[in-house]
Coordinates of C-alpha atoms and ligand atoms in Angstrom, one line a residue:
M20 CA 28.2 -1.8 3.0
L21 CA 28.6 1.9 2.5
N22 CA 32.1 3.4 2.6
K23 CA 32.9 6.4 4.8
H24 CA 32.6 9.7 3.0
P25 CA 36.1 11.1 2.1
V26 CA 35.6 14.5 3.7
F27 CA 32.4 14.7 5.6
P28 CA 32.2 12.8 8.8
G29 CA 28.4 12.9 9.1
I30 CA 26.1 15.0 11.2
N31 CA 26.3 14.4 15.0
G32 CA 22.6 13.7 15.7
P33 CA 19.8 11.9 13.8
L34 CA 18.8 12.6 10.2
L35 CA 15.0 12.8 9.5
T36 CA 13.4 12.9 6.1
I37 CA 10.0 14.4 6.2
V38 CA 7.8 13.6 3.2
M39 CA 5.0 16.1 3.0
D40 CA 2.8 14.0 0.7
G41 CA 1.1 15.9 -2.1
I42 CA 2.6 19.3 -1.3
G43 CA 4.1 20.7 -4.5
I44 CA 5.2 24.2 -5.5
G45 CA 3.0 25.7 -8.2
S46 CA 4.4 28.4 -10.4
G47 CA 2.2 30.9 -12.1
S48 CA -0.9 29.0 -11.3
A49 CA -3.5 31.3 -9.9
L50 CA -3.5 31.8 -6.2
E51 CA -7.2 31.0 -5.9
G52 CA -6.8 27.2 -6.0
N53 CA -3.3 26.8 -4.5
A54 CA -3.8 25.5 -1.0
V55 CA 0.0 25.5 -0.4
R56 CA 0.2 29.2 -1.1
K57 CA -3.1 30.0 0.6
A58 CA -2.2 28.2 3.9
W59 CA -0.6 30.1 6.8
T60 CA 2.8 28.3 6.9
P61 CA 5.2 30.3 9.0
T62 CA 7.6 27.4 9.4
L63 CA 7.8 26.6 5.7
D64 CA 8.1 30.3 4.9
F65 CA 11.0 30.6 7.4
L66 CA 12.7 27.5 5.9
L67 CA 12.3 28.9 2.4
T68 CA 14.1 32.1 3.4
H69 CA 16.7 30.8 5.8
S70 CA 17.6 27.2 4.8
P71 CA 19.3 25.9 1.7
H72 CA 16.6 24.7 -0.7
T73 CA 15.8 23.8 -4.3
L74 CA 13.0 22.3 -6.3
L75 CA 13.0 18.7 -7.4
K76 CA 11.3 17.2 -10.4
A77 CA 8.7 14.7 -9.2
H78 CA 6.7 13.7 -12.3
G79 CA 7.1 12.1 -15.8
L80 CA 10.5 10.7 -16.9
A81 CA 12.2 11.8 -13.7
V82 CA 10.3 9.2 -11.8
G83 CA 10.1 6.4 -14.5
M84 CA 6.7 7.3 -16.0
P85 CA 6.2 6.8 -19.7
S86 CA 6.3 10.6 -20.5
D87 CA 6.5 14.0 -19.0
D88 CA 2.7 14.4 -19.4
D89 CA 2.3 11.8 -16.6
M90 CA 2.0 13.3 -13.1
G91 CA 3.9 11.8 -10.3
N92 CA 2.4 9.6 -7.6
S93 CA 3.2 8.1 -4.3
E94 CA 4.5 4.8 -5.6
V95 CA 7.0 6.2 -8.2
G96 CA 7.9 9.1 -5.9
H97 CA 8.8 6.9 -2.8
N98 CA 10.4 4.3 -5.1
A99 CA 12.7 7.0 -6.5
M100 CA 13.5 8.5 -3.0
G101 CA 14.2 5.1 -1.5
A102 CA 16.1 3.5 -4.5
G103 CA 18.3 6.5 -5.5
R104 CA 17.7 5.9 -9.2
I105 CA 15.0 5.7 -11.8
Y106 CA 13.4 2.5 -12.9
H107 CA 10.9 2.1 -15.7
Q108 CA 7.7 1.8 -13.6
G109 CA 4.5 -0.3 -14.1
A110 CA 2.9 2.1 -16.5
A111 CA 5.9 2.0 -18.8
L112 CA 6.6 -1.7 -18.4
V113 CA 3.0 -2.7 -19.3
N114 CA 3.1 -0.4 -22.4
E115 CA 6.3 -2.1 -23.5
A116 CA 5.0 -5.6 -22.9
I117 CA 1.9 -4.8 -25.0
Q118 CA 3.9 -3.3 -27.8
S119 CA 6.3 -6.3 -27.9
G120 CA 3.4 -8.7 -27.5
G121 CA 5.4 -10.3 -24.6
I122 CA 2.4 -9.9 -22.2
F123 CA 0.4 -12.3 -24.4
R124 CA 3.1 -14.9 -24.6
G125 CA 3.6 -15.2 -20.9
D126 CA 2.4 -18.1 -18.8
A127 CA -0.2 -16.1 -16.9
W128 CA -2.1 -14.9 -20.0
L129 CA -2.0 -18.3 -21.6
R130 CA -3.3 -19.9 -18.4
V131 CA -6.2 -17.3 -18.2
I132 CA -7.2 -17.9 -21.8
R133 CA -6.8 -21.7 -21.7
N134 CA -9.1 -21.9 -18.7
V135 CA -12.0 -20.1 -20.3
R136 CA -11.6 -21.9 -23.6
E137 CA -11.5 -25.3 -21.9
H138 CA -14.6 -24.6 -19.8
D139 CA -16.4 -22.3 -22.2
S140 CA -16.5 -19.9 -19.3
T141 CA -16.2 -16.1 -18.8
L142 CA -13.1 -14.0 -18.8
H143 CA -13.5 -11.1 -16.4
F144 CA -11.4 -7.9 -16.4
L145 CA -11.5 -5.8 -13.2
G146 CA -9.7 -2.6 -12.5
L147 CA -9.4 1.2 -12.4
F148 CA -11.3 2.5 -15.4
S149 CA -9.5 5.6 -16.6
D150 CA -6.3 6.9 -18.3
G151 CA -4.9 8.3 -15.1
N152 CA -1.9 6.0 -15.4
V153 CA -1.3 5.9 -11.7
H154 CA -2.9 2.4 -11.0
A155 CA -4.1 1.5 -14.5
H156 CA -4.7 2.6 -18.1
I157 CA -7.8 2.0 -20.1
D158 CA -5.6 1.3 -23.2
H159 CA -4.2 -1.8 -21.5
L160 CA -7.7 -3.1 -21.0
K161 CA -8.6 -2.5 -24.6
A162 CA -5.5 -4.2 -25.9
M163 CA -6.4 -7.3 -23.8
I164 CA -9.9 -7.3 -25.0
V165 CA -8.7 -7.2 -28.7
Q166 CA -6.3 -10.0 -28.0
A167 CA -9.0 -12.2 -26.2
R168 CA -11.2 -11.9 -29.2
Q169 CA -8.4 -12.9 -31.5
Q170 CA -7.8 -16.0 -29.3
D171 CA -11.4 -17.0 -29.6
V172 CA -12.6 -16.3 -26.1
G173 CA -16.4 -16.4 -26.3
R174 CA -17.5 -14.3 -23.3
V175 CA -15.9 -11.3 -21.6
R176 CA -17.3 -9.2 -18.7
V177 CA -15.7 -6.0 -17.6
H178 CA -16.0 -4.6 -14.0
V179 CA -15.2 -0.9 -13.9
L180 CA -13.9 1.0 -10.9
L181 CA -14.8 4.7 -11.6
D182 CA -11.8 7.0 -11.0
G183 CA -12.4 10.8 -10.5
R184 CA -9.2 10.9 -8.4
D185 CA -6.3 10.5 -10.9
V186 CA -8.5 12.2 -13.6
P187 CA -11.2 15.0 -13.5
E188 CA -13.6 14.6 -10.6
T189 CA -16.7 13.7 -12.7
S190 CA -15.3 12.3 -15.9
A191 CA -16.7 8.7 -15.7
L192 CA -18.9 9.2 -18.8
D193 CA -16.0 10.6 -20.8
Y194 CA -14.5 7.1 -20.5
L195 CA -17.7 5.0 -20.4
Q196 CA -19.3 6.4 -23.6
P197 CA -16.4 5.8 -26.0
F198 CA -15.8 2.5 -24.3
E199 CA -19.3 1.3 -25.0
T200 CA -18.8 2.2 -28.6
F201 CA -15.6 0.2 -28.6
L202 CA -17.5 -2.7 -27.1
D203 CA -20.2 -2.4 -29.8
E204 CA -17.5 -2.7 -32.4
M205 CA -15.9 -5.6 -30.8
R206 CA -19.1 -7.5 -30.1
G207 CA -20.1 -10.2 -32.6
E208 CA -21.8 -13.5 -33.0
N209 CA -19.0 -15.3 -31.3
F210 CA -17.9 -12.6 -29.0
D211 CA -20.2 -11.6 -26.1
I212 CA -18.8 -8.7 -24.2
R213 CA -20.4 -6.4 -21.7
I214 CA -19.8 -4.3 -18.6
A215 CA -21.0 -6.3 -15.7
S216 CA -20.5 -4.2 -12.5
G217 CA -18.7 -1.2 -11.1
G218 CA -18.6 1.6 -8.6
G219 CA -16.4 4.4 -7.2
R220 CA -12.9 3.4 -6.5
M221 CA -13.0 4.9 -3.0
S222 CA -16.3 3.1 -2.3
I223 CA -15.4 -0.4 -3.3
T224 CA -12.5 -2.8 -4.0
M225 CA -9.5 -0.5 -3.9
D226 CA -8.7 -0.1 -0.2
R227 CA -5.1 -0.1 0.8
Y228 CA -2.9 -1.2 3.7
E229 CA -5.9 -2.8 5.3
A230 CA -7.4 0.6 6.3
D231 CA -11.0 -0.5 5.6
W232 CA -11.7 -4.1 4.5
A233 CA -15.4 -3.2 4.3
M234 CA -14.6 -1.5 1.0
V235 CA -13.2 -4.7 -0.4
E236 CA -16.2 -6.7 0.9
R237 CA -18.5 -4.3 -0.9
G238 CA -16.5 -4.9 -4.1
W239 CA -16.7 -8.7 -3.6
Q240 CA -20.4 -8.5 -3.2
T241 CA -20.7 -6.4 -6.3
H242 CA -18.3 -8.1 -8.8
V243 CA -18.5 -11.7 -7.6
L244 CA -21.9 -12.1 -6.1
G245 CA -23.8 -9.5 -8.2
N246 CA -25.2 -7.9 -5.1
A247 CA -25.7 -4.2 -5.6
P248 CA -28.5 -2.1 -7.1
Y249 CA -29.3 -3.2 -10.7
F250 CA -29.1 -1.0 -13.8
D251 CA -29.5 -1.7 -17.5
N252 CA -26.0 -0.4 -18.4
A253 CA -23.1 1.5 -17.0
V254 CA -24.0 4.9 -18.4
A255 CA -27.5 4.5 -16.9
A256 CA -25.9 3.5 -13.6
V257 CA -23.6 6.5 -13.4
N258 CA -26.5 8.9 -14.4
G259 CA -28.8 7.2 -11.9
L260 CA -26.4 7.2 -9.0
R261 CA -25.4 10.8 -9.6
A262 CA -29.1 11.8 -9.5
Q263 CA -29.5 9.9 -6.2
H264 CA -26.3 11.3 -4.7
P265 CA -26.0 14.9 -5.8
G266 CA -22.5 16.4 -5.3
V267 CA -20.8 13.0 -5.0
G268 CA -17.8 12.7 -7.2
D269 CA -17.0 9.6 -9.3
Q270 CA -14.5 8.1 -6.8
D271 CA -17.2 7.9 -4.1
L272 CA -20.2 6.7 -6.2
P273 CA -21.8 3.6 -4.7
P274 CA -21.6 0.2 -6.4
F275 CA -23.9 -1.1 -9.2
V276 CA -24.6 -4.3 -11.0
I277 CA -25.7 -4.5 -14.7
A278 CA -28.7 -6.9 -15.0
D279 CA -30.9 -8.2 -17.7
A280 CA -34.4 -9.3 -16.7
G281 CA -33.5 -9.2 -13.1
E282 CA -30.4 -11.3 -13.5
P283 CA -26.8 -9.9 -13.2
V284 CA -25.1 -10.3 -16.5
G285 CA -21.7 -11.2 -15.1
R286 CA -21.3 -12.7 -11.7
I287 CA -17.9 -14.4 -11.2
E288 CA -18.5 -18.1 -11.3
D289 CA -16.6 -21.4 -11.0
H290 CA -14.2 -22.0 -13.9
D291 CA -14.1 -18.3 -14.9
S292 CA -10.8 -16.4 -15.3
V293 CA -10.3 -13.0 -13.7
V294 CA -7.6 -10.4 -14.7
F295 CA -7.1 -7.6 -12.3
F296 CA -5.6 -5.0 -14.6
N297 CA -4.1 -2.4 -12.2
F298 CA -0.4 -2.4 -12.3
R299 CA 0.1 -0.6 -9.0
G300 CA 0.1 -2.8 -5.9
D301 CA -1.1 -0.9 -2.8
R302 CA -4.8 -0.9 -3.7
A303 CA -4.6 -4.2 -5.6
M304 CA -3.3 -6.3 -2.7
E305 CA -6.5 -6.9 -0.6
I306 CA -8.8 -7.8 -3.5
S307 CA -6.1 -10.2 -4.8
R308 CA -5.9 -11.8 -1.4
A309 CA -9.7 -12.2 -1.3
F310 CA -9.6 -14.0 -4.7
E311 CA -6.5 -16.2 -3.9
E312 CA -6.4 -17.1 -0.2
S313 CA -8.0 -20.3 0.9
E314 CA -7.8 -19.3 4.6
F315 CA -9.3 -15.9 4.7
S316 CA -10.8 -14.1 7.6
A317 CA -11.0 -10.4 6.6
F318 CA -14.7 -10.8 5.7
D319 CA -17.2 -13.5 4.8
R320 CA -16.9 -14.1 1.1
V321 CA -20.1 -16.2 1.1
H322 CA -19.2 -18.1 -2.0
V323 CA -15.6 -18.4 -3.3
P324 CA -15.6 -19.3 -7.0
D325 CA -12.9 -21.7 -8.3
I326 CA -11.2 -19.4 -10.8
V327 CA -7.9 -18.6 -12.5
Y328 CA -6.8 -15.2 -11.2
A329 CA -4.0 -13.0 -12.6
G330 CA -2.8 -9.5 -11.7
M331 CA -1.3 -7.2 -14.2
L332 CA 1.9 -7.2 -12.2
Q333 CA 3.0 -9.1 -9.1
Y334 CA 2.2 -6.6 -6.3
D335 CA 4.4 -8.1 -3.6
G336 CA 7.3 -10.3 -4.6
D337 CA 8.0 -11.4 -1.0
L338 CA 4.5 -12.5 -0.3
H339 CA 3.9 -13.7 -3.9
I340 CA 0.7 -11.7 -4.3
P341 CA -0.8 -12.6 -6.7
K342 CA 0.7 -15.9 -7.8
H343 CA 0.1 -15.3 -11.5
F344 CA 0.8 -12.0 -13.2
L345 CA 1.0 -10.8 -16.7
V346 CA 4.0 -8.5 -16.6
D347 CA 7.2 -8.6 -14.5
P348 CA 7.3 -5.7 -12.0
P349 CA 10.4 -3.4 -12.0
A350 CA 13.3 -5.2 -10.4
I351 CA 14.2 -2.5 -7.8
R352 CA 17.4 -3.3 -6.2
N353 CA 20.2 -1.7 -4.0
T354 CA 17.8 0.4 -2.1
M355 CA 18.9 2.9 0.6
S356 CA 17.3 0.8 3.4
E357 CA 19.2 -2.2 2.3
F358 CA 22.5 -0.4 2.2
L359 CA 21.9 1.3 5.5
A360 CA 20.9 -2.0 7.1
H361 CA 24.0 -3.7 5.9
T362 CA 26.1 -0.8 7.2
G363 CA 24.5 -1.2 10.6
V364 CA 22.5 2.1 10.6
A365 CA 19.4 1.9 12.7
Q366 CA 16.3 3.2 10.9
L367 CA 12.7 4.3 11.8
A368 CA 9.8 4.6 9.4
I369 CA 6.5 6.1 10.6
S370 CA 3.2 7.2 9.2
E371 CA -0.5 6.7 9.5
T372 CA -2.3 3.8 7.8
Q373 CA -3.0 5.6 4.6
K374 CA 0.6 6.2 3.9
F375 CA 2.3 3.5 6.0
G376 CA 3.1 1.3 3.1
H377 CA 4.5 4.3 1.3
V378 CA 7.4 4.8 3.7
T379 CA 7.9 1.0 4.1
Y380 CA 6.8 -1.0 1.0
F381 CA 7.2 1.7 -1.7
W382 CA 10.3 3.2 -0.1
N383 CA 11.9 -0.2 -0.1
G384 CA 11.2 -0.9 -3.8
N385 CA 7.8 -2.6 -3.3
R386 CA 9.1 -5.1 -0.6
S387 CA 6.9 -5.6 2.4
G388 CA 9.6 -7.2 4.6
K389 CA 12.5 -5.6 6.5
F390 CA 16.1 -6.0 5.6
D391 CA 17.2 -6.3 9.2
E392 CA 14.6 -6.9 12.0
K393 CA 16.9 -5.6 14.7
L394 CA 17.9 -2.4 13.0
E395 CA 14.6 -1.3 11.5
T396 CA 11.5 -0.1 13.3
Y397 CA 8.2 0.5 11.6
I398 CA 5.4 2.4 13.3
E399 CA 1.8 2.7 11.9
I400 CA -0.7 5.1 13.5
P401 CA -4.2 4.0 12.6
S402 CA -5.9 6.4 10.2
D403 CA -9.4 7.8 10.7
L404 CA -12.2 6.1 8.8
V405 CA -14.0 9.4 7.8
P406 CA -14.0 11.4 4.6
F407 CA -10.7 13.3 5.1
Q408 CA -12.3 16.7 4.3
Q409 CA -14.0 16.3 7.7
R410 CA -10.7 15.7 9.5
P411 CA -8.0 17.5 7.5
W412 CA -5.6 17.2 10.4
M413 CA -5.8 13.4 10.1
K414 CA -3.3 11.8 12.4
S415 CA -0.5 14.4 12.1
A416 CA -0.5 15.3 15.8
E417 CA -0.3 11.6 16.9
I418 CA 2.5 10.9 14.3
T419 CA 4.4 13.9 15.6
D420 CA 4.0 12.9 19.3
E421 CA 5.4 9.5 18.5
L422 CA 8.1 10.7 16.2
I423 CA 9.4 13.1 18.9
V424 CA 9.6 10.2 21.4
Q425 CA 11.5 8.1 18.8
L426 CA 13.9 11.0 18.0
Q427 CA 14.6 11.6 21.6
S428 CA 15.1 7.9 22.3
G429 CA 18.4 8.1 20.4
R430 CA 17.7 4.6 19.0
H431 CA 17.6 5.6 15.3
R432 CA 20.2 7.4 13.2
F433 CA 18.0 7.7 10.1
L434 CA 14.3 8.4 10.4
R435 CA 11.6 8.9 7.8
V436 CA 8.0 10.1 8.1
N437 CA 5.2 10.7 5.7
Y438 CA 2.5 13.3 6.5
A439 CA -0.6 12.3 4.4
N440 CA -2.6 15.5 4.7
G441 CA -1.6 17.5 1.6
D442 CA -2.4 14.5 -0.5
M443 CA -5.4 12.7 1.1
V444 CA -7.2 16.0 1.6
G445 CA -6.0 17.3 -1.7
H446 CA -7.8 14.3 -3.4
T447 CA -11.2 15.5 -1.9
G448 CA -11.2 18.6 -4.1
N449 CA -12.1 20.7 -1.0
L450 CA -9.9 23.9 -1.0
Q451 CA -10.8 24.9 2.6
A452 CA -9.9 21.5 4.0
A453 CA -6.7 21.3 1.9
T454 CA -5.6 24.6 3.2
L455 CA -6.1 23.4 6.8
A456 CA -4.2 20.2 5.8
V457 CA -1.2 22.2 4.7
E458 CA -1.3 24.3 7.9
T459 CA -1.4 21.1 9.9
V460 CA 1.8 19.8 8.3
D461 CA 3.4 23.2 8.9
L462 CA 2.5 22.9 12.6
A463 CA 4.1 19.5 12.8
L464 CA 7.3 20.9 11.3
S465 CA 7.3 23.7 13.9
R466 CA 7.2 21.0 16.6
I467 CA 9.9 18.7 15.1
L468 CA 12.6 21.2 14.1
P469 CA 13.5 22.3 17.7
V470 CA 13.8 18.7 18.7
I471 CA 16.2 18.1 15.7
D472 CA 18.2 21.1 16.9
A473 CA 18.5 19.9 20.5
L474 CA 19.8 16.6 19.2
Q475 CA 22.3 18.3 16.8
G476 CA 20.5 16.5 13.9
A477 CA 19.3 17.5 10.5
A478 CA 16.2 17.2 8.4
I479 CA 15.4 16.9 4.8
I480 CA 11.9 18.4 4.1
T481 CA 10.5 17.3 0.8
A482 CA 7.4 15.8 -1.0
D483 CA 6.7 12.9 -3.4
H484 CA 4.5 14.9 -5.9
G485 CA 2.1 17.8 -5.9
N486 CA -1.6 17.8 -5.1
A487 CA -2.8 20.5 -2.7
D488 CA -0.9 23.1 -4.8
E489 CA -3.8 22.9 -7.4
M490 CA -7.2 22.5 -6.0
Y491 CA -9.0 23.9 -9.1
E492 CA -8.6 22.5 -12.6
L493 CA -6.5 24.9 -14.6
N494 CA -6.9 25.9 -18.2
R495 CA -3.9 24.2 -19.8
K496 CA -3.2 27.1 -22.1
T497 CA -3.8 30.2 -19.9
G498 CA -3.1 28.6 -16.5
E499 CA -6.2 30.2 -15.2
P500 CA -8.6 28.2 -13.0
Q501 CA -11.6 26.7 -14.9
K502 CA -15.1 27.5 -14.0
N503 CA -18.4 25.5 -14.1
A504 CA -21.4 26.8 -15.9
D505 CA -22.7 28.4 -12.6
G506 CA -19.5 30.3 -12.2
S507 CA -18.1 28.2 -9.4
F508 CA -14.5 26.9 -9.7
K509 CA -14.0 23.3 -11.0
P510 CA -12.5 21.3 -8.1
K511 CA -9.4 19.3 -9.0
T512 CA -8.9 16.0 -7.2
S513 CA -5.7 14.6 -8.8
H514 CA -2.0 15.1 -8.4
T515 CA -0.2 17.9 -10.2
L516 CA 2.9 18.1 -12.5
N517 CA 4.5 20.7 -10.2
P518 CA 8.0 20.2 -8.7
V519 CA 8.4 19.6 -4.9
P520 CA 10.5 21.4 -2.4
F521 CA 13.8 20.1 -1.1
I522 CA 14.9 21.9 2.1
L523 CA 18.0 21.0 4.1
Y524 CA 17.5 22.0 7.7
G525 CA 20.2 21.7 10.4
N526 CA 21.3 24.4 12.8
T527 CA 24.6 22.6 13.5
L528 CA 25.6 22.0 9.9
N529 CA 27.5 25.3 10.1
N530 CA 28.1 25.7 6.4
A531 CA 29.9 22.4 6.2
V532 CA 27.6 21.5 3.4
T533 CA 25.9 23.6 0.7
L534 CA 23.6 22.7 -2.2
A535 CA 25.5 21.8 -5.3
D536 CA 24.3 23.1 -8.7
I537 CA 23.3 20.0 -10.4
P538 CA 21.2 20.1 -13.6
A539 CA 17.5 19.2 -13.3
P540 CA 17.5 17.6 -9.9
G541 CA 14.8 15.1 -9.0
L542 CA 13.6 12.8 -6.3
S543 CA 16.2 10.2 -7.2
N544 CA 18.9 12.5 -6.0
I545 CA 17.7 12.3 -2.4
A546 CA 19.1 8.9 -1.5
S547 CA 22.7 9.9 -2.2
T548 CA 22.2 13.1 -0.3
T549 CA 20.9 11.2 2.7
V550 CA 23.8 8.8 3.0
N551 CA 26.2 11.7 2.5
L552 CA 24.7 13.5 5.4
L553 CA 25.1 10.4 7.5
G554 CA 28.8 10.4 6.6
Y555 CA 28.9 7.8 3.8
E556 CA 29.8 7.8 0.2
A557 CA 26.8 7.0 -2.1
P558 CA 27.0 3.8 -4.1
E559 CA 27.9 4.3 -7.8
C560 CA 24.6 2.9 -9.0
W561 CA 22.6 5.8 -7.5
D562 CA 22.0 9.2 -9.0
T563 CA 24.3 11.9 -7.6
G564 CA 23.7 13.7 -4.3
L565 CA 22.6 17.3 -4.0
L566 CA 25.3 18.5 -1.7
A567 CA 28.7 20.2 -2.0
F568 CA 31.1 19.8 0.9
N569 CA 33.2 22.8 2.0
Ligands
3PG19 O1 -4.3 5.8 -4.8 C1 -4.6 7.0 -4.7 O2 -5.0 7.5 -3.7 C2 -4.3 7.9 -5.9 O3 -4.6 7.2 -7.1 C3 -2.9 8.4 -5.9 O4 -2.4 8.9 -4.7 P1 -1.0 8.5 -4.1 O5 -0.1 8.2 -5.3 O6 -0.5 9.8 -3.4 O7 -1.2 7.4 -3.2
MN20 MN1 1.8 10.7 -2.5
MN21 MN1 -2.3 11.0 -3.9

């Protein structure tokens, strides 16, 4: 239960938190590639001149990543907003577990190893193949390979999901070539190791929130059944696929299988072990279910090998997905939703499919269930199934229509919404589309704010991390956009290290609250701010709020 705030009785109407996913504020970076500055955003511009606002740190240590070189992402951003404090996140926890060796002493690892030794079978590693550190890190994969060899595993196969989304757009060979050298060094008479299959992460395996199971089916066909075009090795596959699909970035490259004399080198067979080495859960859940569930209807698996499966982390503790995992996930407790539910505050969470789990599962500390069925309403608007540069408006209008109905219903005291546009379109690397995406979000704001006023409510307008604010790769030293050999700008598909806006909107707040001057504010300060606006004191375990009360 939350206690009443000592001086502030709370706003009269509803409080709405608007997460403009992937809309950060770049400083000094050249205008050319900044879709947030390029976009025509009369509403945001008005807010940034008339409403109390500040910038929040949304990357690195401020969101529980291993270092300040790590960009923010949706998981750690929404975790921080919803939990009110910083937890060491998957990336950091796996590093620690590898350093201490704890990962290799755990039951899941021992089980995986015992199985392949007992049956003289194959150990498979499958996951996102880069150092992006959002879903996975290649160093974790290498550490496990070294350990497997030490433990006398005889045969290892690696299934690589090409990134180009958390790292530069066409960087697959920068990871594959050194990795092949590493495999050459590891390989020996008693240690047979090869890459067996792969493909772009947005083309196979890593769907999320059940937006498009066909992606996972293609991944299953590729990794398990060995059913995709054959190549001699992964470098040849990437080169060959790029030649066949000019202009397609790594994330969208189609699947491939490595074969010798017309036979795939590493189908997943009975008695094998499979480690899915992503630590982040949203895009790991569906493939884990495909490997683990006996009753499964999302697609026809054709053949279901009898294997030992383990995830890097447990991706959903309520649903126990997967059953076995190498590292304990962060124990995120005392979230805002839980406190509000126990205090009797009715809440709404709404977004489109691509970000639905962000405002529910991530926001609630990676829990998929509700704290109180009666008090909480979750609404998912189905996302389009097209490349988002073709529909940069995505489902913002439909979300806004429904959100306005829900606001006016008077049923919810606290509401949260995520607009996916700045992020999902930002990841395409298409500046024109990203500019439209930001304008789309601005248009949504212009529709919502008058409704908030009419209800005597307030809104917090913020973001989880940057993305659309840098659509060209920048030269790290000069800050200038990088160019390709032909003079064109190098598109950037990943998130940024930039801070995000925090805007407090409320025509009826009447100077009752102002922004306090707290040092280095970040996303974890939002939860306390939220409950304060609702008229409650923040729990002591949370980071402080951003408000001063007059
Ligand atoms: O999964 C993705 O799409 C990217 O790796 C990260 O984007 P998100 O953190 O905004 O979801
Ligand atoms: Mn995001
Ligand atoms: Mn993103």
